[in-house]
Amino acid sequence: MDRDRYYIEALGRGLNVLEAFSREMPSLTLTQIAEASGLSKSTAFRFTYTLEELGFLVRDPETKQYRPGLKVLRLGFTALNSLEMGQIAQPYLKALSAECGWTTNMTVRDEAEIVYVARNKTREILSLDLHLGSRLPAYCTSMGLAQLIDLSHQELSDLLGEGPYEKRGPNTITTLGALAVELEQVRQRGYAICDEGLAPGLRAVASPVRGHTDQIVAAVNISVPSVGASRQDLEECFAPLVMEVARRISLALGARANS
């Protein structure tokens, strides 16, 4: 029933066109695409034309065959890199949870959202149903804040707009100006704190993870109920722990030792 309500038929058929390609059949004619995706030839042409215009398909002018474009490869590499980072991070998160006693996570940023790629859950602390693949807005999460610090003010504005942003918790940052001030503090201290900004009763502290190019590629955090730790606990006890783990994961991903 959910699919009937939310499913976008045209988008699904377009993605079916991309799924027609495989290792065994990396290049296809329009007729082959139509047959593999269950579309008429005229409908298949409209989808392939659109996907070609957007850079997801490339058409060979001599053979007239289509093959996946660079944008498809970029999506694939992003997925593989995220999976690899999650696998690398998992033992570090497990050790961090054992040391602090709370749930630890890793996310990557996808435009204005963060996506969970690794998680070591110790206990239920809220009604939030978070799991691998879960998405949350970057502006109201500790890991989102940690991954926004390298953006310029213009890039931040282009990504999120001026606001107001949706209020998710009692302390949600809802304007670009307030967010810019908070991000400057995160840059200076090396960690981000979300104190009931995502949901009532939830606190978290996060630090960015950098890759071999020294760009921010992820963030890790410790998530605790507000009754289990004060903001001072996060700053004095948990922030040093999460920063050290972020540093170790960054080194494992090839970042420079002084990053």
Tab-separated table of C-alpha atoms in Angstrom:
chain	number	residue	atom	x	y	z
A	1	MET	CA	0.000	0.000	0.000
A	2	ASP	CA	2.877	2.373	0.785
A	3	ARG	CA	4.265	1.685	-2.672
A	4	ASP	CA	0.946	2.649	-4.283
A	5	ARG	CA	0.999	5.949	-2.434
A	6	TYR	CA	4.639	6.956	-2.682
A	7	TYR	CA	6.048	5.017	-5.610
A	8	ILE	CA	6.989	7.179	-8.616
A	9	GLU	CA	6.297	4.973	-11.619
A	10	ALA	CA	8.330	6.986	-14.115
A	11	LEU	CA	11.383	7.052	-11.851
A	12	GLY	CA	11.103	3.309	-11.277
A	13	ARG	CA	10.992	2.629	-15.012
A	14	GLY	CA	13.983	4.892	-15.568
A	15	LEU	CA	15.984	2.992	-12.981
A	16	ASN	CA	14.899	-0.269	-14.601
A	17	VAL	CA	16.602	0.973	-17.751
A	18	LEU	CA	19.864	1.366	-15.837
A	19	GLU	CA	19.450	-2.081	-14.298
A	20	ALA	CA	19.311	-3.602	-17.789
A	21	PHE	CA	23.087	-3.205	-17.959
A	22	SER	CA	25.299	-5.870	-16.396
A	23	ARG	CA	28.835	-7.203	-16.385
A	24	GLU	CA	27.820	-9.648	-19.116
A	25	MET	CA	26.019	-6.954	-21.129
A	26	PRO	CA	27.820	-3.638	-20.499
A	27	SER	CA	26.596	-2.144	-23.795
A	28	LEU	CA	23.081	-2.438	-25.168
A	29	THR	CA	21.102	-1.331	-28.185
A	30	LEU	CA	17.837	0.514	-27.745
A	31	THR	CA	15.949	-2.660	-28.682
A	32	GLN	CA	17.805	-4.669	-26.045
A	33	ILE	CA	17.113	-2.014	-23.407
A	34	ALA	CA	13.417	-2.021	-24.257
A	35	GLU	CA	13.222	-5.811	-24.034
A	36	ALA	CA	15.194	-6.042	-20.780
A	37	SER	CA	13.185	-3.310	-19.037
A	38	GLY	CA	9.778	-4.324	-20.390
A	39	LEU	CA	9.179	-1.027	-22.183
A	40	SER	CA	8.016	-0.156	-25.654
A	41	LYS	CA	10.773	1.018	-27.935
A	42	SER	CA	9.416	4.580	-28.011
A	43	THR	CA	9.184	4.748	-24.204
A	44	ALA	CA	12.650	3.239	-23.850
A	45	PHE	CA	13.991	5.896	-26.210
A	46	ARG	CA	12.556	8.697	-24.070
A	47	PHE	CA	14.159	7.257	-20.953
A	48	THR	CA	17.539	6.616	-22.599
A	49	TYR	CA	17.524	10.096	-24.120
A	50	THR	CA	16.845	11.652	-20.706
A	51	LEU	CA	19.470	9.516	-18.967
A	52	GLU	CA	21.982	10.395	-21.680
A	53	GLU	CA	21.266	14.107	-21.290
A	54	LEU	CA	21.843	13.797	-17.533
A	55	GLY	CA	25.113	11.894	-17.955
A	56	PHE	CA	23.904	8.510	-16.682
A	57	LEU	CA	24.147	6.887	-20.118
A	58	VAL	CA	26.568	7.350	-23.010
A	59	ARG	CA	25.706	6.479	-26.631
A	60	ASP	CA	28.396	5.295	-29.016
A	61	PRO	CA	27.853	7.243	-32.278
A	62	GLU	CA	29.225	4.367	-34.383
A	63	THR	CA	27.618	1.286	-32.848
A	64	LYS	CA	24.505	3.172	-31.592
A	65	GLN	CA	24.820	1.213	-28.357
A	66	TYR	CA	24.398	2.668	-24.892
A	67	ARG	CA	26.583	2.110	-21.851
A	68	PRO	CA	26.565	3.506	-18.281
A	69	GLY	CA	28.086	6.977	-17.984
A	70	LEU	CA	30.395	8.518	-15.428
A	71	LYS	CA	27.558	9.493	-13.108
A	72	VAL	CA	26.622	5.835	-12.664
A	73	LEU	CA	30.245	5.001	-11.906
A	74	ARG	CA	30.394	7.860	-9.405
A	75	LEU	CA	27.348	6.514	-7.570
A	76	GLY	CA	28.894	3.055	-7.507
A	77	PHE	CA	32.183	4.295	-6.128
A	78	THR	CA	30.353	6.331	-3.487
A	79	ALA	CA	28.454	3.247	-2.357
A	80	LEU	CA	31.617	1.130	-2.273
A	81	ASN	CA	33.558	3.781	-0.379
A	82	SER	CA	30.770	4.140	2.167
A	83	LEU	CA	30.636	0.374	2.656
A	84	GLU	CA	34.396	0.190	3.035
A	85	MET	CA	34.441	3.030	5.560
A	86	GLY	CA	31.723	1.365	7.578
A	87	GLN	CA	33.637	-1.896	7.678
A	88	ILE	CA	36.838	-0.138	8.686
A	89	ALA	CA	35.072	1.892	11.362
A	90	GLN	CA	33.094	-0.907	12.993
A	91	PRO	CA	35.821	-2.270	15.308
A	92	TYR	CA	36.728	1.265	16.387
A	93	LEU	CA	33.092	2.016	17.174
A	94	LYS	CA	32.766	-1.221	19.105
A	95	ALA	CA	35.801	-0.357	21.208
A	96	LEU	CA	34.507	3.181	21.737
A	97	SER	CA	31.133	1.865	22.932
A	98	ALA	CA	32.894	-0.483	25.317
A	99	GLU	CA	34.866	2.430	26.735
A	100	CYS	CA	32.026	4.959	27.076
A	101	GLY	CA	29.088	2.606	27.523
A	102	TRP	CA	26.874	4.204	24.877
A	103	THR	CA	25.835	3.808	21.259
A	104	THR	CA	28.365	4.925	18.632
A	105	ASN	CA	27.771	5.666	14.963
A	106	MET	CA	29.371	6.634	11.675
A	107	THR	CA	27.630	8.550	8.900
A	108	VAL	CA	28.565	9.973	5.515
A	109	ARG	CA	27.015	13.133	4.097
A	110	ASP	CA	24.792	12.997	1.025
A	111	GLU	CA	24.105	16.646	0.176
A	112	ALA	CA	21.922	18.008	3.019
A	113	GLU	CA	21.489	14.654	4.772
A	114	ILE	CA	23.652	12.211	6.667
A	115	VAL	CA	23.441	8.465	6.027
A	116	TYR	CA	24.279	5.843	8.654
A	117	VAL	CA	26.974	3.438	7.410
A	118	ALA	CA	28.164	1.915	10.716
A	119	ARG	CA	26.542	1.616	14.115
A	120	ASN	CA	27.305	-0.065	17.429
A	121	LYS	CA	24.072	-0.021	19.397
A	122	THR	CA	24.346	-0.611	23.131
A	123	ARG	CA	20.805	0.064	24.338
A	124	GLU	CA	17.566	1.773	23.435
A	125	ILE	CA	17.730	5.429	24.403
A	126	LEU	CA	14.931	6.950	22.355
A	127	SER	CA	12.064	6.027	20.109
A	128	LEU	CA	14.174	6.977	17.060
A	129	ASP	CA	14.375	3.968	14.758
A	130	LEU	CA	17.921	4.321	13.430
A	131	HIS	CA	19.724	1.641	11.439
A	132	LEU	CA	22.219	1.312	8.602
A	133	GLY	CA	20.926	3.404	5.730
A	134	SER	CA	18.885	5.740	7.942
A	135	ARG	CA	18.931	9.373	6.851
A	136	LEU	CA	18.697	12.503	8.963
A	137	PRO	CA	19.052	16.229	8.204
A	138	ALA	CA	22.638	17.414	8.610
A	139	TYR	CA	21.794	20.744	10.254
A	140	CYS	CA	20.284	19.219	13.424
A	141	THR	CA	22.682	16.337	14.107
A	142	SER	CA	26.122	16.217	15.678
A	143	MET	CA	27.569	14.205	12.787
A	144	GLY	CA	25.947	16.537	10.279
A	145	LEU	CA	27.505	19.575	11.936
A	146	ALA	CA	30.887	17.850	11.997
A	147	GLN	CA	30.662	17.254	8.239
A	148	LEU	CA	29.612	20.789	7.306
A	149	ILE	CA	32.571	22.661	8.777
A	150	ASP	CA	34.641	22.816	5.574
A	151	LEU	CA	31.869	24.465	3.551
A	152	SER	CA	32.040	28.170	2.834
A	153	HIS	CA	29.118	30.375	3.829
A	154	GLN	CA	27.953	30.456	0.209
A	155	GLU	CA	28.187	26.680	-0.130
A	156	LEU	CA	26.230	26.308	3.094
A	157	SER	CA	23.571	28.699	1.839
A	158	ASP	CA	23.318	26.895	-1.496
A	159	LEU	CA	22.969	23.570	0.297
A	160	LEU	CA	20.504	24.459	3.052
A	161	GLY	CA	19.060	27.859	2.256
A	162	GLU	CA	18.657	30.677	4.751
A	163	GLY	CA	16.007	28.919	6.828
A	164	PRO	CA	13.971	28.659	8.864
A	165	TYR	CA	14.757	24.953	9.145
A	166	GLU	CA	12.357	22.464	10.664
A	167	LYS	CA	12.502	22.425	14.453
A	168	ARG	CA	13.168	18.829	15.509
A	169	GLY	CA	14.028	19.294	19.188
A	170	PRO	CA	13.956	22.054	21.804
A	171	ASN	CA	17.427	23.303	20.796
A	172	THR	CA	17.343	22.861	17.017
A	173	ILE	CA	19.329	25.442	15.053
A	174	THR	CA	16.813	26.882	12.614
A	175	THR	CA	18.630	29.664	10.713
A	176	LEU	CA	21.702	29.849	8.511
A	177	GLY	CA	23.213	32.614	10.635
A	178	ALA	CA	22.997	30.616	13.851
A	179	LEU	CA	24.300	27.534	12.053
A	180	ALA	CA	27.341	29.441	10.744
A	181	VAL	CA	28.168	30.601	14.282
A	182	GLU	CA	27.890	27.040	15.605
A	183	LEU	CA	30.057	25.627	12.811
A	184	GLU	CA	32.809	28.125	13.572
A	185	GLN	CA	32.866	26.852	17.153
A	186	VAL	CA	32.998	23.270	15.885
A	187	ARG	CA	35.993	24.150	13.692
A	188	GLN	CA	37.857	25.662	16.607
A	189	ARG	CA	37.322	22.875	19.117
A	190	GLY	CA	37.359	19.871	16.740
A	191	TYR	CA	34.039	18.363	17.774
A	192	ALA	CA	30.314	19.066	17.440
A	193	ILE	CA	27.688	18.756	20.130
A	194	CYS	CA	23.985	18.323	19.482
A	195	ASP	CA	22.168	18.994	22.741
A	196	GLU	CA	18.523	18.064	22.079
A	197	GLY	CA	18.730	19.554	18.608
A	198	LEU	CA	17.524	16.390	16.871
A	199	ALA	CA	15.012	15.191	19.450
A	200	PRO	CA	14.064	15.841	23.061
A	201	GLY	CA	16.110	13.836	25.522
A	202	LEU	CA	19.028	13.117	23.164
A	203	ARG	CA	22.580	14.426	23.299
A	204	ALA	CA	25.487	13.515	21.042
A	205	VAL	CA	29.070	14.514	20.379
A	206	ALA	CA	30.761	13.957	17.023
A	207	SER	CA	34.058	14.501	15.252
A	208	PRO	CA	34.842	14.538	11.514
A	209	VAL	CA	36.709	11.764	9.721
A	210	ARG	CA	39.048	12.655	6.871
A	211	GLY	CA	40.230	10.543	3.963
A	212	HIS	CA	43.473	10.319	2.022
A	213	THR	CA	42.843	13.705	0.366
A	214	ASP	CA	42.291	15.216	3.834
A	215	GLN	CA	38.727	16.109	2.932
A	216	ILE	CA	35.960	15.234	5.373
A	217	VAL	CA	34.453	11.918	4.273
A	218	ALA	CA	32.434	10.913	7.353
A	219	ALA	CA	31.835	11.582	11.020
A	220	VAL	CA	31.594	9.439	14.151
A	221	ASN	CA	29.657	10.133	17.309
A	222	ILE	CA	28.614	8.989	20.760
A	223	SER	CA	24.879	9.221	21.356
A	224	VAL	CA	23.452	9.362	24.882
A	225	PRO	CA	20.138	10.166	26.601
A	226	SER	CA	20.148	13.541	28.302
A	227	VAL	CA	19.472	11.824	31.643
A	228	GLY	CA	22.597	9.714	31.169
A	229	ALA	CA	25.114	12.489	30.525
A	230	SER	CA	25.206	16.257	30.833
A	231	ARG	CA	26.592	18.603	28.195
A	232	GLN	CA	29.626	19.012	30.459
A	233	ASP	CA	30.106	15.231	30.413
A	234	LEU	CA	30.080	15.315	26.616
A	235	GLU	CA	32.641	18.105	26.465
A	236	GLU	CA	35.004	16.855	29.178
A	237	CYS	CA	34.694	13.061	28.957
A	238	PHE	CA	33.263	11.965	25.622
A	239	ALA	CA	34.616	14.584	23.194
A	240	PRO	CA	38.276	13.526	23.687
A	241	LEU	CA	37.268	9.888	23.127
A	242	VAL	CA	35.341	10.509	19.921
A	243	MET	CA	38.044	12.828	18.552
A	244	GLU	CA	40.684	10.165	19.113
A	245	VAL	CA	38.593	7.507	17.398
A	246	ALA	CA	37.924	9.851	14.466
A	247	ARG	CA	41.672	10.451	14.225
A	248	ARG	CA	42.417	6.719	14.185
A	249	ILE	CA	39.801	5.992	11.541
A	250	SER	CA	41.117	8.902	9.455
A	251	LEU	CA	44.613	7.385	9.598
A	252	ALA	CA	43.179	4.007	8.598
A	253	LEU	CA	41.583	5.713	5.579
A	254	GLY	CA	44.896	7.264	4.552
A	255	ALA	CA	44.672	10.750	6.045
A	256	ARG	CA	47.869	12.518	7.020
A	257	ALA	CA	48.946	12.071	10.625
A	258	ASN	CA	48.681	15.811	11.341
A	259	SER	CA	45.149	16.191	9.880
